[in-house]
Coordinates of C-alpha atoms in Angstrom, one line a residue:
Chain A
X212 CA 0.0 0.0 0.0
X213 CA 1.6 3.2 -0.7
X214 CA 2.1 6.0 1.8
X215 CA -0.1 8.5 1.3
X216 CA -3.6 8.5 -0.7
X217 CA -4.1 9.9 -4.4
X218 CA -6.1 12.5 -2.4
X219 CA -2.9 13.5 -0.4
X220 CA -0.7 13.3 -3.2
X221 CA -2.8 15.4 -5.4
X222 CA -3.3 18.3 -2.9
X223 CA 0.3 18.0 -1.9
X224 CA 1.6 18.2 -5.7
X225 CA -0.4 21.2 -6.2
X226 CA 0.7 23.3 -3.0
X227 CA 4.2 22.2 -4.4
X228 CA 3.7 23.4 -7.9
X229 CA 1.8 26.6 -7.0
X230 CA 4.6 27.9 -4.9
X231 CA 7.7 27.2 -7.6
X232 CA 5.9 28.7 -10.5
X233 CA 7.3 28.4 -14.0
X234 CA 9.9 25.9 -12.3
X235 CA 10.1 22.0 -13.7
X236 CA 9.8 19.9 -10.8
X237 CA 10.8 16.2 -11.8
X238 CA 8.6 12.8 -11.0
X239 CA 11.2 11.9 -9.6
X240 CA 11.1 14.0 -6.8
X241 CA 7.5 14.0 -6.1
X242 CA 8.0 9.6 -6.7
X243 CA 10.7 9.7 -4.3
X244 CA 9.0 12.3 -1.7
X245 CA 5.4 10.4 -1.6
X246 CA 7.1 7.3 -1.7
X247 CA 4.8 6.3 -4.7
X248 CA 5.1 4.3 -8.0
X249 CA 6.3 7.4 -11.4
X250 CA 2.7 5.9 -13.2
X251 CA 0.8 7.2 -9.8
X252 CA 2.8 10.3 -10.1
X253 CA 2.0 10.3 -13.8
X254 CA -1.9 10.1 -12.6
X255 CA -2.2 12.4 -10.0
X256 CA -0.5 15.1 -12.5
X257 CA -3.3 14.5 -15.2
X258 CA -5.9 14.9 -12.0
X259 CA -3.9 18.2 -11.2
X260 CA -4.0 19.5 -14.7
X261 CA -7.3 18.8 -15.0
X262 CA -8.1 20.5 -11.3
X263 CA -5.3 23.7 -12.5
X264 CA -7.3 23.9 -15.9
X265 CA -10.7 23.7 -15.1
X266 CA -11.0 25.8 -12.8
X267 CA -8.6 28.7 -14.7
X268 CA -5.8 28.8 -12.1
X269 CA -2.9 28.3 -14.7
X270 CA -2.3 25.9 -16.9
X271 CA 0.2 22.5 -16.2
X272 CA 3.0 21.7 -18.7
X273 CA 4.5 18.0 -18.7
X274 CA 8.2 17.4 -19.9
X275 CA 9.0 14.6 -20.9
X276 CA 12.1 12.5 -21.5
X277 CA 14.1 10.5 -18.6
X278 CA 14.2 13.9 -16.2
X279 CA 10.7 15.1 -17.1
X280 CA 8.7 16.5 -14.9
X281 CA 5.7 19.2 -14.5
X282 CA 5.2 22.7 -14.6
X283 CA 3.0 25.1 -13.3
X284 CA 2.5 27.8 -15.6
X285 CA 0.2 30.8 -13.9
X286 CA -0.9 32.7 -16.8
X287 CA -5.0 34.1 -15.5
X288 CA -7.5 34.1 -17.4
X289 CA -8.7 36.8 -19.6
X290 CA -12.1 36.9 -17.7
X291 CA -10.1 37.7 -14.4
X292 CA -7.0 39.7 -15.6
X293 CA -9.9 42.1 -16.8
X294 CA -11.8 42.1 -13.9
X295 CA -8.9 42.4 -11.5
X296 CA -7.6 45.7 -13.6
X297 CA -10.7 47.2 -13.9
X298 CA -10.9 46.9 -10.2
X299 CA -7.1 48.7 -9.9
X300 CA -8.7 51.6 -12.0
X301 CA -11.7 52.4 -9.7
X302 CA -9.2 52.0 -6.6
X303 CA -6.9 54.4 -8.5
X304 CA -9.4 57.1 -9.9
X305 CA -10.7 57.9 -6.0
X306 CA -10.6 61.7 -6.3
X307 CA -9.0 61.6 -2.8
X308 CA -5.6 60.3 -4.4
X309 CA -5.2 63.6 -6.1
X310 CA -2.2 65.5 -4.2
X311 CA -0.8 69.2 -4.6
X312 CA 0.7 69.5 -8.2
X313 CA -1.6 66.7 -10.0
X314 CA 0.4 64.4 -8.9
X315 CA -1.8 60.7 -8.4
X316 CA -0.9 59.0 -4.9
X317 CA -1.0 55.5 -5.9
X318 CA 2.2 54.0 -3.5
X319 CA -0.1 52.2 -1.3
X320 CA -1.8 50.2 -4.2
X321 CA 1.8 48.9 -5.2
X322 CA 2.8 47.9 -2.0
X323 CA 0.1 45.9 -1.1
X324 CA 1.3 42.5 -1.6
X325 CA -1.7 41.1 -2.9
X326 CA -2.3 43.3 -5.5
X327 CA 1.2 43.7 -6.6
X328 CA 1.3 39.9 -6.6
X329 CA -1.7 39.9 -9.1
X330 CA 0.1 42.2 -11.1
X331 CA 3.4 40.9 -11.4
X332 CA 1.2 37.4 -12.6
X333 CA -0.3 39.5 -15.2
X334 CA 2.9 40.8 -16.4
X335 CA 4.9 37.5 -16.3
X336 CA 2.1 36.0 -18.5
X337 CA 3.9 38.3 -21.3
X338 CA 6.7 36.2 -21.3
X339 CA 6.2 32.9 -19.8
X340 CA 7.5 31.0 -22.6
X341 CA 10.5 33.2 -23.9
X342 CA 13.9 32.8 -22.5
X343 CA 14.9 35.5 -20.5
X344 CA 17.6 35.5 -17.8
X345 CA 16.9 38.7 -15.9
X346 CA 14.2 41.1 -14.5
X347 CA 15.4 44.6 -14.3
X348 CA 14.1 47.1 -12.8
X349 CA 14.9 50.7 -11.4
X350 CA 14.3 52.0 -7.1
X351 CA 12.1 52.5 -5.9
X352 CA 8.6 52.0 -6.3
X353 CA 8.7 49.6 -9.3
X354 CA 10.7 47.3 -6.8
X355 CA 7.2 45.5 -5.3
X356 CA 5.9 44.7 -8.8
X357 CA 9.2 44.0 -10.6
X358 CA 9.6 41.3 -7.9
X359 CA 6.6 39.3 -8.1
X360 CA 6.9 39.3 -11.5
X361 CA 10.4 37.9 -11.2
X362 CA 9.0 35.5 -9.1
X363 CA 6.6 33.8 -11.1
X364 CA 9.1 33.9 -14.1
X365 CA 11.1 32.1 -11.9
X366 CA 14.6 34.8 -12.6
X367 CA 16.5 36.9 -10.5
X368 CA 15.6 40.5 -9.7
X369 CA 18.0 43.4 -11.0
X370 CA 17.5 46.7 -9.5
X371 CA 19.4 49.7 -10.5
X372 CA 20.4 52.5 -7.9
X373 CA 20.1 56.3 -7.9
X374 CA 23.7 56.2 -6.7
X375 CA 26.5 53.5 -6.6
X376 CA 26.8 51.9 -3.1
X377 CA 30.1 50.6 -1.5
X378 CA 28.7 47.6 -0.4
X379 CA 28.2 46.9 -4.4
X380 CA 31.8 46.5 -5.8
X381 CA 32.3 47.7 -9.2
X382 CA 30.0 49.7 -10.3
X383 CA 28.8 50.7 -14.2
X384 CA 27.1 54.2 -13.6
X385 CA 25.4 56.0 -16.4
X386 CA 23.9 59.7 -17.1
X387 CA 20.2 59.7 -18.5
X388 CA 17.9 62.7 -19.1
X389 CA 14.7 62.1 -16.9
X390 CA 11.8 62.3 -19.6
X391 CA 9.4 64.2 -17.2
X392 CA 11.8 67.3 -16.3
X393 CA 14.9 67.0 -18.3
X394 CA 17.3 66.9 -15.3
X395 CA 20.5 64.8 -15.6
X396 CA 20.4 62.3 -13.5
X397 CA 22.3 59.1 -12.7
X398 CA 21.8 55.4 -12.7
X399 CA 24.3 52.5 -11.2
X400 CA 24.9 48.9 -11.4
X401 CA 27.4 46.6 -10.1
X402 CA 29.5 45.2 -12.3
X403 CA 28.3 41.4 -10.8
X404 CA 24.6 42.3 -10.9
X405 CA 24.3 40.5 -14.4
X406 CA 26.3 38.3 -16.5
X407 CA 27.1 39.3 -20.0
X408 CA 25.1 38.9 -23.2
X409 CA 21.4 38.3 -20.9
X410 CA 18.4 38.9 -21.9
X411 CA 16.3 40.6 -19.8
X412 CA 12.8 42.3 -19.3
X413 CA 12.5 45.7 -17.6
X414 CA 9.7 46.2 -15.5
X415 CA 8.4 49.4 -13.7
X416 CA 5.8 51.3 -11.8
X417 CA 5.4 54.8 -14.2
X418 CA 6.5 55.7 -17.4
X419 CA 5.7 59.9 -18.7
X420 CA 8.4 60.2 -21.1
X421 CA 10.2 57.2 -21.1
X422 CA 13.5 59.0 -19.8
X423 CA 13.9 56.3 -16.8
X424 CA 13.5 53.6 -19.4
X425 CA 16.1 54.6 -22.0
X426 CA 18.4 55.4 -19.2
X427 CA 18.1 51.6 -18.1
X428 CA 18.0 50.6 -22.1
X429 CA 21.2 52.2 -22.1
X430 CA 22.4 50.4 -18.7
X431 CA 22.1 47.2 -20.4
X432 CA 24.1 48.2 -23.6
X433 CA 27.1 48.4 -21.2
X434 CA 26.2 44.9 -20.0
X435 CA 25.7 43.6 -23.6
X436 CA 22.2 42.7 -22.6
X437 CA 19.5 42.1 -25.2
X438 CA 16.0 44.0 -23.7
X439 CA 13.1 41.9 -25.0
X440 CA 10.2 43.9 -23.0
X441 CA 9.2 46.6 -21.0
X442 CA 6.8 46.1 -18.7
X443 CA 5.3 49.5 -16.9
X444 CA 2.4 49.3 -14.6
X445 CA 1.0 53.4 -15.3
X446 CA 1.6 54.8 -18.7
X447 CA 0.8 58.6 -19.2
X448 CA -1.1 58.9 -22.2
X449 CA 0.7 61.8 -23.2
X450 CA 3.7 62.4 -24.2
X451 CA 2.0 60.0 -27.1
X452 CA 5.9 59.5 -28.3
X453 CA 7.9 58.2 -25.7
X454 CA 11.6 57.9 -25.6
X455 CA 11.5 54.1 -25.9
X456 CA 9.6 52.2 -28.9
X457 CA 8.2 49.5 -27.9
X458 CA 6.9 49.3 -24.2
X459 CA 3.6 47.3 -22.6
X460 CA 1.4 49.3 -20.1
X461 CA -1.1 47.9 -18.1
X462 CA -3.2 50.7 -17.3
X463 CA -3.2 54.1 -19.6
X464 CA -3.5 57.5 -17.2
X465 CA -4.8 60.2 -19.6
X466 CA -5.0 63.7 -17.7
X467 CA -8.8 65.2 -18.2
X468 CA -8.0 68.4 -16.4
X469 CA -4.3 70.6 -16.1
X470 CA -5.3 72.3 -13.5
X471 CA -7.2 69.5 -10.8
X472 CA -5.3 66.6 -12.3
X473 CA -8.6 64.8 -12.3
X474 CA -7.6 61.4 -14.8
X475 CA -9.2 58.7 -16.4
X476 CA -7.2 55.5 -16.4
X477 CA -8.3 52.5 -18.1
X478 CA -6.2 49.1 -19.1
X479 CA -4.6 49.3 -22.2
X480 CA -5.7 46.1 -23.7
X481 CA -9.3 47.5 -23.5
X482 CA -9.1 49.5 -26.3
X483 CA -7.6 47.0 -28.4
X484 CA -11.5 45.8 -28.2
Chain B
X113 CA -24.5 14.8 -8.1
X114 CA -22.1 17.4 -7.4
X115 CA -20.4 19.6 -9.7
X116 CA -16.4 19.0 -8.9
X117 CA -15.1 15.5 -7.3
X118 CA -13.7 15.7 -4.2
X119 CA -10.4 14.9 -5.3
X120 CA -11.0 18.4 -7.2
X121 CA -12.1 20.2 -4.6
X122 CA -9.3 19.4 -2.0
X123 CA -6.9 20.2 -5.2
X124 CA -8.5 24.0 -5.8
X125 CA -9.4 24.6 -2.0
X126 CA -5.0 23.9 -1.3
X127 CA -4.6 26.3 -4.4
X128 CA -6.5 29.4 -3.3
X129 CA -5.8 28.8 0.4
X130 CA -2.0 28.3 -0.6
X131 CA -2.3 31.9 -3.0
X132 CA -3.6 33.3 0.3
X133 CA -2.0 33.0 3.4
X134 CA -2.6 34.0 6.6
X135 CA -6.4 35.4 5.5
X136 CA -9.8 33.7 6.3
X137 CA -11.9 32.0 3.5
X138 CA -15.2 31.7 4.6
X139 CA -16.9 28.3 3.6
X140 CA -19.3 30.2 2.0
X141 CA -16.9 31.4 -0.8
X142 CA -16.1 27.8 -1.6
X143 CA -19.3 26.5 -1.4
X144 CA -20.6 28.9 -4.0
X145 CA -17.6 28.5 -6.0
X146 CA -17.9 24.4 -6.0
X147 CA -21.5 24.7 -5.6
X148 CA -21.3 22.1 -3.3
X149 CA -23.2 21.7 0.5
X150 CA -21.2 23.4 3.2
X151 CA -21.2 20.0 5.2
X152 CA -18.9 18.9 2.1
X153 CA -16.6 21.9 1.9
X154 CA -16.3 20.9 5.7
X155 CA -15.1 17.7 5.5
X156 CA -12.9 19.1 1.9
X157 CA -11.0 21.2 4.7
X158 CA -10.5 17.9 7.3
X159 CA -8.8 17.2 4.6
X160 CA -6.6 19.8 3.5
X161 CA -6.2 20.1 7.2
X162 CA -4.3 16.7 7.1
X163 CA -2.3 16.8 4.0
X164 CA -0.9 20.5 4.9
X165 CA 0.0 19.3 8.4
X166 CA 1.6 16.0 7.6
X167 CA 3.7 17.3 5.1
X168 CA 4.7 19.8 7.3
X169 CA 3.9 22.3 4.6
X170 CA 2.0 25.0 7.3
X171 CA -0.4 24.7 9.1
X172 CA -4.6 25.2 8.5
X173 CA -6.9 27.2 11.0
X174 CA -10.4 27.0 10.8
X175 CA -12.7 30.0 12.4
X176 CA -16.0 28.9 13.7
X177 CA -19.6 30.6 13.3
X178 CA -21.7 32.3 10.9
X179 CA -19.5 34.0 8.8
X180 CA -16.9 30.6 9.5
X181 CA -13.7 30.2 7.4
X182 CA -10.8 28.5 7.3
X183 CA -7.1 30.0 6.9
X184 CA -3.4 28.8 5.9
X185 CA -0.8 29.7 8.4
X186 CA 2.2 29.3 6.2
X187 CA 4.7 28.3 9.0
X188 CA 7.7 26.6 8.1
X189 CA 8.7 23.2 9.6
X190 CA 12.2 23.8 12.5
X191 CA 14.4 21.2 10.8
X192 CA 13.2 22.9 6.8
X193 CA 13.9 26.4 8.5
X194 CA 17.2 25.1 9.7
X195 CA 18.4 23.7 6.7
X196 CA 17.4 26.1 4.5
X197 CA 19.1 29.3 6.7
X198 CA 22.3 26.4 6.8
X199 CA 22.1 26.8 3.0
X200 CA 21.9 30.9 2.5
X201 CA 25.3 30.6 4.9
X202 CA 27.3 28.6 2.9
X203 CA 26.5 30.5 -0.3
X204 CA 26.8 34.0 1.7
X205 CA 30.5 32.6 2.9
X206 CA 31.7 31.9 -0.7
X207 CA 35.3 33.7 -0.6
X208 CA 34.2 35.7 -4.2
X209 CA 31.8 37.4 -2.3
X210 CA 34.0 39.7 -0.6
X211 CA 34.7 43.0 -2.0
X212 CA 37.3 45.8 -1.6
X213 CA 36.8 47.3 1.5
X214 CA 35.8 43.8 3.5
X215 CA 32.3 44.3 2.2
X216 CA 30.4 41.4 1.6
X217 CA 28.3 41.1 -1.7
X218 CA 24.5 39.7 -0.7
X219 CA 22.6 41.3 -3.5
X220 CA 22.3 38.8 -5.6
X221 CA 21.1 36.5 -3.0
X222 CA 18.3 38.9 -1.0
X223 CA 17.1 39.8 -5.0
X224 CA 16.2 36.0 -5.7
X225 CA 12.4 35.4 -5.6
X226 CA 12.7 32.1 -4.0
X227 CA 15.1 32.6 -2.1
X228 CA 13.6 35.9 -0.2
X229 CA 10.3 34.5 -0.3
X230 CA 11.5 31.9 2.2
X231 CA 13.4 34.3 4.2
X232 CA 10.0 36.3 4.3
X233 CA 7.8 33.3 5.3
X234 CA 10.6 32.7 8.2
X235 CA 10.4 36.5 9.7
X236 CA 6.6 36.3 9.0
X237 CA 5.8 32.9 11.3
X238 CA 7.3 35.5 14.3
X239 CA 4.2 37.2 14.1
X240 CA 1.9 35.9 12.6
X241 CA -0.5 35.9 15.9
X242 CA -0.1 38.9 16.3
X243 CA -2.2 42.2 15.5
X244 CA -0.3 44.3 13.5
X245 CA -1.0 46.8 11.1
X246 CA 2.0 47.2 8.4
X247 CA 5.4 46.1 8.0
X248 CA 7.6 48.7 7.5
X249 CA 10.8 48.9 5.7
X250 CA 13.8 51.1 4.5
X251 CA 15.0 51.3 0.9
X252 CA 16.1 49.7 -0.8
X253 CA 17.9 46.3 -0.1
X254 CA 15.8 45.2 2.0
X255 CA 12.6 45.5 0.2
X256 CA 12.5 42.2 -1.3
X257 CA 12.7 40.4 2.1
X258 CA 9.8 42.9 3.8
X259 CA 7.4 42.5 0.4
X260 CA 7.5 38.5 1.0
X261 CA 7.3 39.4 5.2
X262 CA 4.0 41.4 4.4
X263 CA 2.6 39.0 2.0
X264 CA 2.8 36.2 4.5
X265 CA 1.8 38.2 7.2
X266 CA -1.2 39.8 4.5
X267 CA -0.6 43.2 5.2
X268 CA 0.3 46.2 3.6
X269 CA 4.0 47.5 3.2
X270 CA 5.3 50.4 4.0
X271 CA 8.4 52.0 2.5
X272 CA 10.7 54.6 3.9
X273 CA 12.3 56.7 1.2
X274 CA 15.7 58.4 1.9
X275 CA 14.2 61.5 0.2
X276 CA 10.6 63.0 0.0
X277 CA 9.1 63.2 -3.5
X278 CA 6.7 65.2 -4.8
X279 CA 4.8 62.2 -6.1
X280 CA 3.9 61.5 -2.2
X281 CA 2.0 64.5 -1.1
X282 CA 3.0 65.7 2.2
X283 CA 5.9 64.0 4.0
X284 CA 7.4 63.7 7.2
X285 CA 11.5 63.9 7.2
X286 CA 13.5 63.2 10.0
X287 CA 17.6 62.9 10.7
X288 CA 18.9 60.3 12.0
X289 CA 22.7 59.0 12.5
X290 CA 23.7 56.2 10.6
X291 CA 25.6 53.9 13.1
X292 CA 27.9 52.8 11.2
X293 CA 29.3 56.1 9.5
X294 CA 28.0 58.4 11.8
X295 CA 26.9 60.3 9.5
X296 CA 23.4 62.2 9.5
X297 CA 21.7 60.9 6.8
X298 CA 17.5 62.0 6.4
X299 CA 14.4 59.9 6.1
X300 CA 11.1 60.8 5.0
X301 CA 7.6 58.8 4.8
X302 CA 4.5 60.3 3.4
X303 CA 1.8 60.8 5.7
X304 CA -0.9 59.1 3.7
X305 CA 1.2 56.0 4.4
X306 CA -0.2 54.8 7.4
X307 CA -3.0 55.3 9.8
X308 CA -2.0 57.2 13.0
X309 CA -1.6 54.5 16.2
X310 CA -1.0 51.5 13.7
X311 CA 1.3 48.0 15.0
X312 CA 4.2 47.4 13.0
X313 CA 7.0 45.1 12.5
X314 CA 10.2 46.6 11.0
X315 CA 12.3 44.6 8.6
X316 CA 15.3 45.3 6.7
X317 CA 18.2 43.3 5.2
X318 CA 20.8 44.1 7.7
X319 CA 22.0 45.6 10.7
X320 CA 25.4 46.9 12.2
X321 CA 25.3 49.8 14.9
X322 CA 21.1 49.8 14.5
X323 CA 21.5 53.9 13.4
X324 CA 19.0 53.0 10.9
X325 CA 16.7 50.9 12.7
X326 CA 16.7 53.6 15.4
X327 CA 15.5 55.9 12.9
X328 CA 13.0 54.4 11.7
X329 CA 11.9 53.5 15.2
X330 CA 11.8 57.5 15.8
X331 CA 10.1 58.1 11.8
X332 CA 7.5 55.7 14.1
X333 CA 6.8 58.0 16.8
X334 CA 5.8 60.5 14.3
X335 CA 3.0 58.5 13.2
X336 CA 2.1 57.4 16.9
X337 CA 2.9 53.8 16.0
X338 CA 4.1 51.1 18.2
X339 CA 7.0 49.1 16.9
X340 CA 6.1 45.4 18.1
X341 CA 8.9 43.8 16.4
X342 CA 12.5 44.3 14.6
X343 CA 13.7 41.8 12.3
X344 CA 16.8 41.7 9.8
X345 CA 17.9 39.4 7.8
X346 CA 21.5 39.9 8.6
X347 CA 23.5 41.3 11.5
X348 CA 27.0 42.0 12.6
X349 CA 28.0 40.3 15.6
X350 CA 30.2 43.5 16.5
X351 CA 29.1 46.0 18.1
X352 CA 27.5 43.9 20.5
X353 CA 25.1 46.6 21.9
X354 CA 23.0 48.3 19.2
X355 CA 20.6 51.7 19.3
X356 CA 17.7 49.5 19.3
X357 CA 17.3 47.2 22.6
X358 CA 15.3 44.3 20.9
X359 CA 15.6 42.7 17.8
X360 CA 15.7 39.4 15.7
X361 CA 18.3 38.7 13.2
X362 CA 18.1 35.5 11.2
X363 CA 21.8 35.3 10.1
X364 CA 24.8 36.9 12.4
X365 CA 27.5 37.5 10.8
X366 CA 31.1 37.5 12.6
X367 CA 34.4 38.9 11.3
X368 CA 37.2 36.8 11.2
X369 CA 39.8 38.9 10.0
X370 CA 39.6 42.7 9.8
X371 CA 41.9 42.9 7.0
X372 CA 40.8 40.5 4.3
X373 CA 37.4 41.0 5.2
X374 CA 36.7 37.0 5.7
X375 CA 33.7 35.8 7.7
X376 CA 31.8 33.4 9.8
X377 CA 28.1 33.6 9.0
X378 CA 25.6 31.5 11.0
X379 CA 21.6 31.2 12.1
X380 CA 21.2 33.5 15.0
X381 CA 18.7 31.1 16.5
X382 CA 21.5 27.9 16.3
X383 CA 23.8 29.3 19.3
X384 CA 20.3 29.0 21.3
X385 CA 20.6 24.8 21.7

């Protein structure tokens, strides 16, 4: 009799999967930690797949060969990427998030782990199934969301500095114009942060003029890095142009008012419609 | 006949239970969801109960009454807490990790998804019966660690920035001297960050003379909040009396050799047995 029941087995594998997204764990590991037969294994992963699937949690790739294994993919589905950023853009329009200068207060929403774990989901569904080595982003707010996203990609984090630290060895540190109010300003990476010749996605919080973006674009050249995404959780509608060509928001910000900074922000994959 | 086998049930209930920790599920949501009898989704969570537990994986609370639930409590196993905290030594005490200057190079480690999401799920089990409001953290390194802390815990982070922005309405900045260059460096936090009289835990990646802890323990008393806890992920052994009085390191770190910068690194919580 073996060890534990298919039940067991099958809520066990999934609690396994669901917290190594994106990450090939073998049969053999789950044959050798249940103590159970690879063809049970094999069943209790078509009983997962089927449990994943149905119910729109992800999907469940096998590998196969001698070190196959399974996967759990967490791409969300349409229905509830939709719904989820719909429900960001209500949260964010409250008129009370308006503060002195137009600016939009939005630093709670990005920090709160749930959210910001939803989000970084929806962004790593982009690139699930291209190789990429890195996730990069830039301090400080786009930190929460560049992370989770890392996470369910299964890479390592990047994040460049405003100023080079000595607690970060060799640093590469670059000048870039900050799109929003032309000032010169700095960014720094250590030289070990990144191996040469990686590809890498850049994600962020904010993009206006696409200043910040270049600037880390530019980072990358020194590291011979290929960029094969950018990822930015607000876009401003306007400037229209952007420094940077091709970029993916989530949610568009387009300013109704100058003077009140009153906005109407809506996901970008809406209008595609 | 019901609409999802058990088998499928259990499977889904670990999923969203697992995608949620430390939060109450009321039957209710399942039971709509599975459209199945609540007496089922009872006995569905007798048996998540025992597959979480025996595996050692967390643990699973149920709340009785009306508006009943049940919650994961994602503590870690002792011996998989030990051996994983054995692990993040030996790859912190790699020789190529130390820089000019004797500093050590950690970056790459406390950037890694799955590696800070473990490190976040060990601070978080410290607290996790506890009422507190936000965790609260310093940028930047030690973001990564306090994100995972506050999703485990499922509470909203809080960031200090070293600079106010005008993005963050109005801020409070205060000075404080960095311990370890005595130096006096400012902080500032917005004040739409957190409700007055609020419980927090602080966490950041590491710790020498506590100058910044200390600050952030006065940037607390601003906001008429009670610090209930203090945890990094890495402190020096030397100086042996901080600024703060109480805190929890997971890692110490001891310096061998003052001139080459070499180190011993061990769990705080090993030189207890």
């Amino acid at each position: 009799m073996e060890k534990y029941k298919r039940n067991e087995r099958i809520g066990a594998i999934i609690k396994i999967l669901a917290d190594n997204p994106n990450k090939v764990i073998t049969y053999n590991f789950f044959s050798e930690k249940f103590s159970a037969a690879k063809s049970s294994i094999s069943e209790d992963v078509l009983v997962v797949k089927k449990i994943i699937e149905n119910l729109e949690m992800g999907k469940i790739e096998t590998v196969a060969g001698a070190a196959g294994g399974v996967k759990y993919v967490p791409v969300m589905s349409i229905e509830d990427t939709e719904m989820f950023l719909e429900e960001v853009c209500r949260k964010l329009m409250d008129k009370e998030r308006i503060i002195p200068g137009g600016f939009l207060y939005y630093t709670d929403i990005i920090y709160m782990p749930d959210i910001v774990d939803k989000l970084g989901r929806i962004i790593a569904s982009r690139y699930l199934h291209e190789k990429i080595d890195y996730v990069v982003t830039m301090e400080t707010k786009g930190i929460p969301v560049a992370l989770m996203t890392a996470k369910y990609l299964n890479l390592p984090l990047v994040i460049v500095r405003r100023q080079s630290k000595v607690t970060e060895g060799t640093t590469v540190t670059i000048n870039y114009v900050s799109g929003s109010s032309s000032k010169i300003s700095t960014m720094s990476l250590s030289k070990r942060a990144m191996k040469k010749g990686a590809k890498v996605v850049v994600v962020d919080d904010f993009m206006k003029g696409g200043g910040t973006a270049m600037g880390i674009v530019n980072m990358m050249m020194e590291f011979e890095a290929e960029v094969k995404g950018i990822s930015v959780l607000l876009a401003m509608k306007d400037p229209e142009k952007k420094l940077v060509e091709k970029f993916h928001p989530l949610l568009m910000i387009e300013r109704l008012d100058p003077m009140d900074g009153e906005v109407n922000i809506y996901p970008f994959d809406r209008i595609k419609k």
